[in-house]
PDB file of C-alpha atoms and ligand atoms in Angstrom:
ATOM      1  CA  UNK Y   1       0.000   0.000   0.000  1.00 77.00           C
ATOM      2  CA  UNK Y   2       2.827   2.412   1.033  1.00 85.00           C
ATOM      3  CA  UNK Y   3       4.865   1.444  -2.040  1.00 88.00           C
ATOM      4  CA  UNK Y   4       1.907   2.136  -4.322  1.00 88.00           C
ATOM      5  CA  UNK Y   5       1.234   5.540  -2.782  1.00 90.00           C
ATOM      6  CA  UNK Y   6       4.972   6.466  -3.013  1.00 92.00           C
ATOM      7  CA  UNK Y   7       5.033   5.422  -6.656  1.00 92.00           C
ATOM      8  CA  UNK Y   8       1.989   7.565  -7.422  1.00 93.00           C
ATOM      9  CA  UNK Y   9       3.527  10.572  -5.671  1.00 94.00           C
ATOM     10  CA  UNK Y  10       6.790  10.225  -7.591  1.00 95.00           C
ATOM     11  CA  UNK Y  11       4.913   9.816 -10.870  1.00 94.00           C
ATOM     12  CA  UNK Y  12       2.889  12.949 -10.126  1.00 95.00           C
ATOM     13  CA  UNK Y  13       6.021  14.947  -9.288  1.00 96.00           C
ATOM     14  CA  UNK Y  14       7.715  13.747 -12.481  1.00 96.00           C
ATOM     15  CA  UNK Y  15       4.724  14.812 -14.523  1.00 96.00           C
ATOM     16  CA  UNK Y  16       4.809  18.223 -12.815  1.00 96.00           C
ATOM     17  CA  UNK Y  17       8.525  18.643 -13.626  1.00 96.00           C
ATOM     18  CA  UNK Y  18       7.940  17.729 -17.297  1.00 96.00           C
ATOM     19  CA  UNK Y  19       5.128  20.298 -17.512  1.00 96.00           C
ATOM     20  CA  UNK Y  20       7.308  22.978 -15.891  1.00 95.00           C
ATOM     21  CA  UNK Y  21      10.135  22.231 -18.349  1.00 94.00           C
ATOM     22  CA  UNK Y  22       7.756  22.746 -21.289  1.00 92.00           C
ATOM     23  CA  UNK Y  23       6.586  26.044 -19.781  1.00 93.00           C
ATOM     24  CA  UNK Y  24      10.176  27.204 -19.156  1.00 92.00           C
ATOM     25  CA  UNK Y  25      11.270  26.395 -22.742  1.00 89.00           C
ATOM     26  CA  UNK Y  26       8.297  28.224 -24.309  1.00 88.00           C
ATOM     27  CA  UNK Y  27       8.507  31.160 -21.916  1.00 88.00           C
ATOM     28  CA  UNK Y  28      11.536  32.514 -23.764  1.00 85.00           C
ATOM     29  CA  UNK Y  29      10.276  31.734 -27.300  1.00 87.00           C
ATOM     30  CA  UNK Y  30       8.964  34.609 -29.424  1.00 86.00           C
ATOM     31  CA  UNK Y  31       5.202  35.188 -29.366  1.00 82.00           C
ATOM     32  CA  UNK Y  32       3.419  33.539 -32.287  1.00 81.00           C
ATOM     33  CA  UNK Y  33      -0.159  34.474 -31.534  1.00 84.00           C
ATOM     34  CA  UNK Y  34      -1.546  37.783 -32.859  1.00 84.00           C
ATOM     35  CA  UNK Y  35      -3.984  40.240 -31.352  1.00 85.00           C
ATOM     36  CA  UNK Y  36      -6.863  39.495 -33.707  1.00 82.00           C
ATOM     37  CA  UNK Y  37      -8.807  41.475 -34.903  1.00 78.00           C
ATOM     38  CA  UNK Y  38      -6.483  44.454 -34.304  1.00 81.00           C
ATOM     39  CA  UNK Y  39      -3.724  42.544 -36.078  1.00 82.00           C
ATOM     40  CA  UNK Y  40      -4.217  40.289 -39.098  1.00 81.00           C
ATOM     41  CA  UNK Y  41      -1.306  38.308 -40.486  1.00 81.00           C
ATOM     42  CA  UNK Y  42      -0.650  35.123 -42.452  1.00 78.00           C
ATOM     43  CA  UNK Y  43      -2.802  36.157 -45.392  1.00 83.00           C
ATOM     44  CA  UNK Y  44      -0.516  34.519 -47.960  1.00 83.00           C
ATOM     45  CA  UNK Y  45      -2.758  32.630 -50.330  1.00 85.00           C
ATOM     46  CA  UNK Y  46      -5.912  34.272 -48.991  1.00 89.00           C
ATOM     47  CA  UNK Y  47      -8.353  34.995 -51.809  1.00 92.00           C
ATOM     48  CA  UNK Y  48     -10.555  37.982 -50.997  1.00 94.00           C
ATOM     49  CA  UNK Y  49     -12.863  39.729 -53.445  1.00 97.00           C
ATOM     50  CA  UNK Y  50     -11.172  41.131 -56.530  1.00 97.00           C
ATOM     51  CA  UNK Y  51      -9.754  44.654 -56.606  1.00 97.00           C
ATOM     52  CA  UNK Y  52      -8.181  46.909 -59.210  1.00 98.00           C
ATOM     53  CA  UNK Y  53      -4.403  47.199 -59.423  1.00 97.00           C
ATOM     54  CA  UNK Y  54      -3.170  50.816 -59.520  1.00 96.00           C
ATOM     55  CA  UNK Y  55      -1.191  51.999 -62.505  1.00 94.00           C
ATOM     56  CA  UNK Y  56       2.533  52.596 -62.012  1.00 94.00           C
ATOM     57  CA  UNK Y  57       2.340  56.244 -63.145  1.00 92.00           C
ATOM     58  CA  UNK Y  58      -0.730  57.317 -61.189  1.00 93.00           C
ATOM     59  CA  UNK Y  59      -1.912  55.287 -58.167  1.00 94.00           C
ATOM     60  CA  UNK Y  60      -5.382  56.866 -58.383  1.00 93.00           C
ATOM     61  CA  UNK Y  61      -5.854  55.291 -61.803  1.00 94.00           C
ATOM     62  CA  UNK Y  62      -6.138  51.639 -62.661  1.00 96.00           C
ATOM     63  CA  UNK Y  63      -4.174  49.492 -65.092  1.00 96.00           C
ATOM     64  CA  UNK Y  64      -7.469  48.523 -66.697  1.00 96.00           C
ATOM     65  CA  UNK Y  65      -7.722  49.124 -70.433  1.00 95.00           C
ATOM     66  CA  UNK Y  66     -11.482  48.482 -70.464  1.00 95.00           C
ATOM     67  CA  UNK Y  67     -11.248  45.496 -72.806  1.00 95.00           C
ATOM     68  CA  UNK Y  68     -14.232  43.857 -71.026  1.00 96.00           C
ATOM     69  CA  UNK Y  69     -12.635  40.384 -71.042  1.00 97.00           C
ATOM     70  CA  UNK Y  70     -13.467  40.012 -67.365  1.00 98.00           C
ATOM     71  CA  UNK Y  71     -17.103  41.039 -67.936  1.00 97.00           C
ATOM     72  CA  UNK Y  72     -17.511  38.444 -70.687  1.00 97.00           C
ATOM     73  CA  UNK Y  73     -15.809  35.570 -68.860  1.00 98.00           C
ATOM     74  CA  UNK Y  74     -17.382  36.029 -65.413  1.00 98.00           C
ATOM     75  CA  UNK Y  75     -19.812  33.109 -64.787  1.00 97.00           C
ATOM     76  CA  UNK Y  76     -21.789  35.101 -62.243  1.00 96.00           C
ATOM     77  CA  UNK Y  77     -22.106  38.291 -64.309  1.00 97.00           C
ATOM     78  CA  UNK Y  78     -20.713  40.154 -61.321  1.00 97.00           C
ATOM     79  CA  UNK Y  79     -18.707  42.808 -63.137  1.00 98.00           C
ATOM     80  CA  UNK Y  80     -19.967  45.913 -64.890  1.00 97.00           C
ATOM     81  CA  UNK Y  81     -17.812  48.735 -66.139  1.00 96.00           C
ATOM     82  CA  UNK Y  82     -18.046  52.012 -67.993  1.00 96.00           C
ATOM     83  CA  UNK Y  83     -15.288  53.625 -70.012  1.00 94.00           C
ATOM     84  CA  UNK Y  84     -15.008  56.837 -71.974  1.00 91.00           C
ATOM     85  CA  UNK Y  85     -14.122  56.802 -75.665  1.00 83.00           C
ATOM     86  CA  UNK Y  86     -10.398  57.289 -76.356  1.00 75.00           C
ATOM     87  CA  UNK Y  87      -9.421  60.913 -76.827  1.00 66.00           C
ATOM     88  CA  UNK Y  88      -7.636  61.936 -80.009  1.00 62.00           C
ATOM     89  CA  UNK Y  89      -3.880  61.820 -79.598  1.00 54.00           C
ATOM     90  CA  UNK Y  90      -2.229  65.225 -79.243  1.00 49.00           C
ATOM     91  CA  UNK Y  91       0.156  64.332 -82.050  1.00 50.00           C
ATOM     92  CA  UNK Y  92      -2.724  63.569 -84.382  1.00 54.00           C
ATOM     93  CA  UNK Y  93      -4.392  66.851 -83.547  1.00 51.00           C
ATOM     94  CA  UNK Y  94      -1.123  68.720 -84.145  1.00 50.00           C
ATOM     95  CA  UNK Y  95      -0.756  67.036 -87.510  1.00 53.00           C
ATOM     96  CA  UNK Y  96      -4.279  67.956 -88.504  1.00 50.00           C
ATOM     97  CA  UNK Y  97      -3.829  71.631 -87.545  1.00 50.00           C
ATOM     98  CA  UNK Y  98      -2.906  73.824 -90.557  1.00 51.00           C
ATOM     99  CA  UNK Y  99       0.486  75.602 -90.574  1.00 48.00           C
ATOM    100  CA  UNK Y 100       2.116  73.307 -88.015  1.00 45.00           C
ATOM    101  CA  UNK Y 101       5.406  71.518 -88.605  1.00 43.00           C
ATOM    102  CA  UNK Y 102       5.297  67.837 -89.385  1.00 43.00           C
ATOM    103  CA  UNK Y 103       8.038  65.329 -88.632  1.00 45.00           C
ATOM    104  CA  UNK Y 104       9.732  63.994 -91.796  1.00 45.00           C
ATOM    105  CA  UNK Y 105      10.747  60.373 -92.120  1.00 50.00           C
ATOM    106  CA  UNK Y 106      13.992  59.193 -93.800  1.00 50.00           C
ATOM    107  CA  UNK Y 107      13.462  57.979 -97.335  1.00 56.00           C
ATOM    108  CA  UNK Y 108      12.302  54.364 -97.620  1.00 55.00           C
ATOM    109  CA  UNK Y 109      11.234  54.303 -93.993  1.00 55.00           C
ATOM    110  CA  UNK Y 110       7.522  53.895 -93.431  1.00 58.00           C
ATOM    111  CA  UNK Y 111       5.797  56.102 -90.893  1.00 61.00           C
ATOM    112  CA  UNK Y 112       4.789  54.140 -87.820  1.00 60.00           C
ATOM    113  CA  UNK Y 113       1.010  53.804 -87.399  1.00 62.00           C
ATOM    114  CA  UNK Y 114      -0.347  56.077 -84.659  1.00 64.00           C
ATOM    115  CA  UNK Y 115      -0.712  54.382 -81.290  1.00 64.00           C
ATOM    116  CA  UNK Y 116      -4.293  53.664 -80.227  1.00 68.00           C
ATOM    117  CA  UNK Y 117      -5.309  55.735 -77.230  1.00 73.00           C
ATOM    118  CA  UNK Y 118      -6.682  53.563 -74.441  1.00 75.00           C
ATOM    119  CA  UNK Y 119     -10.203  54.268 -73.187  1.00 86.00           C
ATOM    120  CA  UNK Y 120     -10.434  55.805 -69.753  1.00 88.00           C
ATOM    121  CA  UNK Y 121     -12.204  53.787 -67.072  1.00 93.00           C
ATOM    122  CA  UNK Y 122     -15.169  55.668 -65.598  1.00 95.00           C
ATOM    123  CA  UNK Y 123     -16.532  53.027 -63.247  1.00 96.00           C
ATOM    124  CA  UNK Y 124     -15.848  49.424 -62.305  1.00 98.00           C
ATOM    125  CA  UNK Y 125     -18.440  47.721 -60.129  1.00 98.00           C
ATOM    126  CA  UNK Y 126     -18.298  44.252 -58.586  1.00 98.00           C
ATOM    127  CA  UNK Y 127     -21.462  42.602 -57.284  1.00 98.00           C
ATOM    128  CA  UNK Y 128     -19.819  40.334 -54.741  1.00 97.00           C
ATOM    129  CA  UNK Y 129     -23.177  38.682 -53.951  1.00 97.00           C
ATOM    130  CA  UNK Y 130     -22.782  36.528 -57.045  1.00 97.00           C
ATOM    131  CA  UNK Y 131     -19.010  36.011 -57.067  1.00 97.00           C
ATOM    132  CA  UNK Y 132     -17.780  32.438 -56.630  1.00 96.00           C
ATOM    133  CA  UNK Y 133     -14.111  33.515 -56.474  1.00 95.00           C
ATOM    134  CA  UNK Y 134     -13.314  31.349 -59.480  1.00 96.00           C
ATOM    135  CA  UNK Y 135     -10.507  33.710 -60.504  1.00 96.00           C
ATOM    136  CA  UNK Y 136     -11.323  33.662 -64.222  1.00 97.00           C
ATOM    137  CA  UNK Y 137     -11.421  37.463 -64.361  1.00 98.00           C
ATOM    138  CA  UNK Y 138      -7.951  37.731 -62.817  1.00 97.00           C
ATOM    139  CA  UNK Y 139      -6.556  35.103 -65.186  1.00 97.00           C
ATOM    140  CA  UNK Y 140      -8.114  36.595 -68.307  1.00 97.00           C
ATOM    141  CA  UNK Y 141      -7.061  40.194 -67.701  1.00 98.00           C
ATOM    142  CA  UNK Y 142      -4.454  41.116 -70.347  1.00 97.00           C
ATOM    143  CA  UNK Y 143      -3.071  44.086 -68.426  1.00 96.00           C
ATOM    144  CA  UNK Y 144      -2.749  42.608 -64.943  1.00 97.00           C
ATOM    145  CA  UNK Y 145      -5.350  45.052 -63.678  1.00 97.00           C
ATOM    146  CA  UNK Y 146      -7.091  42.650 -61.305  1.00 98.00           C
ATOM    147  CA  UNK Y 147      -5.947  40.850 -58.171  1.00 96.00           C
ATOM    148  CA  UNK Y 148      -7.450  39.358 -55.020  1.00 96.00           C
ATOM    149  CA  UNK Y 149      -7.815  41.744 -52.126  1.00 95.00           C
ATOM    150  CA  UNK Y 150      -6.860  40.846 -48.588  1.00 90.00           C
ATOM    151  CA  UNK Y 151     -10.147  42.204 -47.285  1.00 90.00           C
ATOM    152  CA  UNK Y 152     -11.071  39.838 -44.465  1.00 87.00           C
ATOM    153  CA  UNK Y 153     -13.766  41.966 -42.880  1.00 84.00           C
ATOM    154  CA  UNK Y 154     -16.630  41.213 -45.182  1.00 89.00           C
ATOM    155  CA  UNK Y 155     -19.941  41.443 -43.364  1.00 91.00           C
ATOM    156  CA  UNK Y 156     -23.140  43.373 -43.866  1.00 94.00           C
ATOM    157  CA  UNK Y 157     -26.873  43.443 -43.372  1.00 96.00           C
ATOM    158  CA  UNK Y 158     -28.030  44.099 -46.931  1.00 97.00           C
ATOM    159  CA  UNK Y 159     -27.085  42.816 -50.378  1.00 96.00           C
ATOM    160  CA  UNK Y 160     -26.317  46.362 -51.465  1.00 97.00           C
ATOM    161  CA  UNK Y 161     -23.411  46.436 -49.008  1.00 96.00           C
ATOM    162  CA  UNK Y 162     -21.691  43.791 -51.125  1.00 97.00           C
ATOM    163  CA  UNK Y 163     -21.811  45.794 -54.322  1.00 98.00           C
ATOM    164  CA  UNK Y 164     -18.384  47.383 -54.515  1.00 97.00           C
ATOM    165  CA  UNK Y 165     -17.358  50.383 -56.585  1.00 97.00           C
ATOM    166  CA  UNK Y 166     -13.794  49.223 -57.140  1.00 98.00           C
ATOM    167  CA  UNK Y 167     -12.576  52.367 -58.902  1.00 97.00           C
ATOM    168  CA  UNK Y 168     -13.669  54.608 -56.022  1.00 97.00           C
ATOM    169  CA  UNK Y 169     -12.107  52.115 -53.623  1.00 96.00           C
ATOM    170  CA  UNK Y 170      -8.793  52.348 -55.498  1.00 97.00           C
ATOM    171  CA  UNK Y 171      -8.894  56.160 -55.422  1.00 95.00           C
ATOM    172  CA  UNK Y 172      -9.748  56.194 -51.714  1.00 95.00           C
ATOM    173  CA  UNK Y 173      -6.864  53.842 -50.919  1.00 93.00           C
ATOM    174  CA  UNK Y 174      -4.420  55.992 -52.927  1.00 94.00           C
ATOM    175  CA  UNK Y 175      -5.535  59.147 -51.090  1.00 92.00           C
ATOM    176  CA  UNK Y 176      -5.254  57.371 -47.747  1.00 90.00           C
ATOM    177  CA  UNK Y 177      -1.692  56.310 -48.554  1.00 86.00           C
ATOM    178  CA  UNK Y 178      -0.732  59.902 -49.408  1.00 82.00           C
ATOM    179  CA  UNK Y 179      -1.892  61.234 -46.028  1.00 80.00           C
TER     180      UNK Y 179
HETATM  181  S1  LIG K 201     -13.763  35.638 -59.390  1.00 54.79           S
HETATM  182 FE1  LIG K 201     -15.055  34.586 -60.929  1.00 54.79          FE
HETATM  183  S2  LIG K 201     -17.158  34.974 -60.249  1.00 54.79           S
HETATM  184 FE2  LIG K 201     -15.854  36.431 -59.131  1.00 54.79          FE
HETATM  185  S3  LIG K 201     -15.880  38.295 -60.359  1.00 54.79           S
HETATM  186 FE3  LIG K 201     -14.118  37.082 -61.058  1.00 54.79          FE
HETATM  187  S4  LIG K 201     -14.855  35.821 -62.772  1.00 54.79           S
HETATM  188 FE4  LIG K 201     -16.647  36.619 -61.664  1.00 54.79          FE
HETATM  189  S1  LIG K 202      -9.982  42.177 -68.257  1.00 54.79           S
HETATM  190 FE1  LIG K 202      -8.613  43.594 -67.174  1.00 54.79          FE
HETATM  191  S2  LIG K 202      -8.205  45.236 -68.629  1.00 54.79           S
HETATM  192 FE2  LIG K 202      -9.989  44.110 -69.408  1.00 54.79          FE
HETATM  193  S3  LIG K 202     -11.765  45.232 -68.559  1.00 54.79           S
HETATM  194 FE3  LIG K 202     -11.297  43.587 -67.117  1.00 54.79          FE
HETATM  195  S4  LIG K 202      -9.918  44.544 -65.608  1.00 54.79           S
HETATM  196 FE4  LIG K 202      -9.961  45.883 -67.392  1.00 54.79          FE
END
């Protein structure tokens, strides 16, 4: 009886020592937990709703060339966009104006065709209610103008709250960065 009770006591003390060793080892290790929701990390590979990628020259403008590939390929018909017609190139206007100098080409060299002006994006709306995050729009975009956002706080009370004006969002984010 005494032997059994001594054995149980020793076993309990051993278990306590093992537990204390684990605590001591981890006490000095760096903290790996984060203060969610104030801090959000480890979003590598997270696929949030799509967003527009800012252009390199002007962060308030998008890389979108309004080709409508994404609109056509989207299985949920979630994307709608508006774009203005391309403005006439300044060079073309200059050429058309009477009495202005024109650039001469060396003999035998053909004049390069004028570059097509890209249409300017006026609005780009995503109805996230119908998006299945298939990624077809991102893959089909020829100018790399779409990517997945890291927006993890997606909650609302009405469907309208999930209809995103992505161009305004891009402009707001650019202004926020400037401040
Ligand atoms: S991820 Fe798929 S469903 Fe969502 S907007 Fe893009 S193409 Fe449409
Ligand atoms: S596919 Fe890309 S470039 Fe074309 S309209 Fe969509 S976002 Fe713009």
